[in-house]
mmCIF file of C-alpha atoms in Angstrom:
data_model
loop_
_atom_site.group_PDB
_atom_site.id
_atom_site.type_symbol
_atom_site.label_atom_id
_atom_site.label_comp_id
_atom_site.label_asym_id
_atom_site.label_seq_id
_atom_site.Cartn_x
_atom_site.Cartn_y
_atom_site.Cartn_z
ATOM 1 C CA MET A 1 -0.741 -22.415 17.974
ATOM 2 C CA LYS A 2 0.268 -18.945 19.067
ATOM 3 C CA LYS A 3 -2.309 -16.278 19.593
ATOM 4 C CA PHE A 4 -2.348 -13.378 17.167
ATOM 5 C CA LYS A 5 -1.298 -10.826 19.806
ATOM 6 C CA GLU A 6 1.742 -12.904 20.748
ATOM 7 C CA PHE A 7 2.673 -13.284 17.078
ATOM 8 C CA MET A 8 2.387 -9.522 16.532
ATOM 9 C CA ALA A 9 4.494 -8.767 19.605
ATOM 10 C CA GLU A 10 7.274 -11.037 18.345
ATOM 11 C CA ALA A 11 7.160 -9.538 14.847
ATOM 12 C CA ARG A 12 7.367 -6.005 16.199
ATOM 13 C CA GLU A 13 10.333 -6.909 18.388
ATOM 14 C CA LYS A 14 12.165 -8.199 15.327
ATOM 15 C CA ASP A 15 11.682 -4.989 13.312
ATOM 16 C CA PRO A 16 10.572 -1.731 14.983
ATOM 17 C CA ARG A 17 9.423 -0.309 11.618
ATOM 18 C CA LEU A 18 6.338 -2.537 11.814
ATOM 19 C CA ALA A 19 5.312 -1.038 15.149
ATOM 20 C CA LYS A 20 6.080 2.510 14.038
ATOM 21 C CA ALA A 21 3.953 2.130 10.885
ATOM 22 C CA GLY A 22 1.227 0.279 12.789
ATOM 23 C CA VAL A 23 0.912 -2.520 10.239
ATOM 24 C CA ALA A 24 0.290 -6.212 10.880
ATOM 25 C CA GLY A 25 3.392 -7.393 9.039
ATOM 26 C CA PHE A 26 5.613 -6.980 6.028
ATOM 27 C CA ASN A 27 3.832 -6.352 2.704
ATOM 28 C CA LYS A 28 0.478 -5.676 4.390
ATOM 29 C CA ALA A 29 -0.949 -2.284 3.465
ATOM 30 C CA LYS A 30 -2.999 -0.252 5.928
ATOM 31 C CA LYS A 31 -5.200 2.830 5.546
ATOM 32 C CA THR A 32 -3.963 6.000 7.223
ATOM 33 C CA PRO A 33 -6.991 8.278 7.605
ATOM 34 C CA GLY A 34 -5.114 10.618 9.948
ATOM 35 C CA HIS A 35 -2.258 11.332 7.530
ATOM 36 C CA LYS A 36 -2.306 14.739 5.875
ATOM 37 C CA THR A 37 -1.681 13.697 2.253
ATOM 38 C CA LYS A 38 -1.245 9.911 1.847
ATOM 39 C CA SER A 39 -4.043 7.372 2.237
ATOM 40 C CA HIS A 40 -2.053 4.145 2.854
ATOM 41 C CA ILE A 41 1.193 2.857 4.334
ATOM 42 C CA VAL A 42 3.063 -0.418 3.910
ATOM 43 C CA VAL A 43 6.369 -1.797 5.162
ATOM 44 C CA ALA A 44 7.572 -3.531 2.008
ATOM 45 C CA LYS A 45 10.101 -6.343 2.176
ATOM 46 C CA GLN A 46 11.805 -7.970 -0.801
ATOM 47 C CA GLY A 47 14.668 -10.289 0.037
ATOM 48 C CA ASP A 48 16.720 -8.529 2.710
ATOM 49 C CA LYS A 49 15.589 -5.005 1.707
ATOM 50 C CA VAL A 50 12.945 -3.326 3.879
ATOM 51 C CA LYS A 51 11.334 0.026 3.090
ATOM 52 C CA THR A 52 8.407 2.021 4.505
ATOM 53 C CA ILE A 53 6.228 3.355 1.688
ATOM 54 C CA ARG A 54 3.357 5.844 1.866
ATOM 55 C CA PHE A 55 1.113 5.968 -1.181
ATOM 56 C CA GLY A 56 -2.266 7.072 -2.503
ATOM 57 C CA GLN A 57 -4.039 10.401 -2.523
ATOM 58 C CA GLN A 58 -6.020 11.103 0.618
ATOM 59 C CA GLY A 59 -9.740 11.617 0.088
ATOM 60 C CA VAL A 60 -10.105 10.249 -3.449
ATOM 61 C CA LYS A 61 -13.421 8.470 -3.924
ATOM 62 C CA GLY A 62 -14.189 5.952 -6.641
ATOM 63 C CA ALA A 63 -10.890 4.085 -6.626
ATOM 64 C CA GLY A 64 -10.920 0.473 -5.563
ATOM 65 C CA SER A 65 -13.348 -2.016 -7.040
ATOM 66 C CA ALA A 66 -14.926 -1.799 -10.482
ATOM 67 C CA PRO A 67 -15.600 1.771 -11.651
ATOM 68 C CA LYS A 68 -19.242 2.704 -11.185
ATOM 69 C CA SER A 69 -19.673 5.830 -13.262
ATOM 70 C CA ASP A 70 -18.184 7.361 -16.391
ATOM 71 C CA LYS A 71 -16.301 9.806 -14.166
ATOM 72 C CA ASP A 72 -14.713 6.903 -12.252
ATOM 73 C CA LYS A 73 -13.765 5.192 -15.515
ATOM 74 C CA ALA A 74 -12.154 8.398 -16.783
ATOM 75 C CA ARG A 75 -10.245 8.813 -13.487
ATOM 76 C CA LYS A 76 -8.919 5.262 -13.722
ATOM 77 C CA LYS A 77 -7.918 5.704 -17.378
ATOM 78 C CA SER A 78 -6.063 8.945 -16.586
ATOM 79 C CA TYR A 79 -4.335 7.356 -13.597
ATOM 80 C CA TYR A 80 -3.011 4.455 -15.656
ATOM 81 C CA ALA A 81 -1.946 6.815 -18.449
ATOM 82 C CA ARG A 82 0.055 8.946 -15.991
ATOM 83 C CA HIS A 83 1.748 5.958 -14.428
ATOM 84 C CA ASN A 84 2.642 4.071 -17.622
ATOM 85 C CA ALA A 85 0.740 1.037 -16.418
ATOM 86 C CA GLN A 86 1.106 -0.903 -19.668
ATOM 87 C CA ASP A 87 4.830 -0.261 -20.183
ATOM 88 C CA SER A 88 6.424 -2.293 -17.430
ATOM 89 C CA SER A 89 5.816 -4.252 -14.287
ATOM 90 C CA PRO A 90 6.466 -2.107 -11.192
ATOM 91 C CA ASP A 91 8.920 -3.160 -8.498
ATOM 92 C CA LYS A 92 7.468 -4.312 -5.163
ATOM 93 C CA MET A 93 9.558 -1.636 -3.433
ATOM 94 C CA SER A 94 7.754 1.217 -5.246
ATOM 95 C CA ALA A 95 4.674 3.237 -4.353
ATOM 96 C CA ARG A 96 3.389 2.578 -7.868
ATOM 97 C CA TYR A 97 3.226 -1.180 -7.234
ATOM 98 C CA TRP A 98 1.264 -0.763 -4.011
ATOM 99 C CA SER A 99 -1.044 1.880 -5.438
ATOM 100 C CA HIS A 100 -1.963 -0.402 -8.346
ATOM 101 C CA LYS A 101 -2.468 -3.374 -6.028
ATOM 102 C CA VAL A 102 -4.459 -1.678 -3.266
ATOM 103 C CA LYS A 103 -6.204 1.371 -4.700
ATOM 104 C CA TRP A 104 -6.890 0.481 -8.344
#
């Protein structure tokens, strides 16, 4: 079995976008604490389409697991209202999909 470092080196050689984004592989989101406005990055792949997506508001607390306070619950409710969460299923190649999956 190949070591993880060897696997990563091969994956990065195949697509330089993985190395540039600094992610472990396709469809694996990563936090970006050094980015000015966005909190996460992912190199999304669906079929033969590949796209680098930045998503999430930097510095927002309370998103993630179950809401702890009434303020967190209100933030989550407002977020889903803004993004029409109940209307349709988002496409994997959209920031909305990744934001729902990772942050909320």
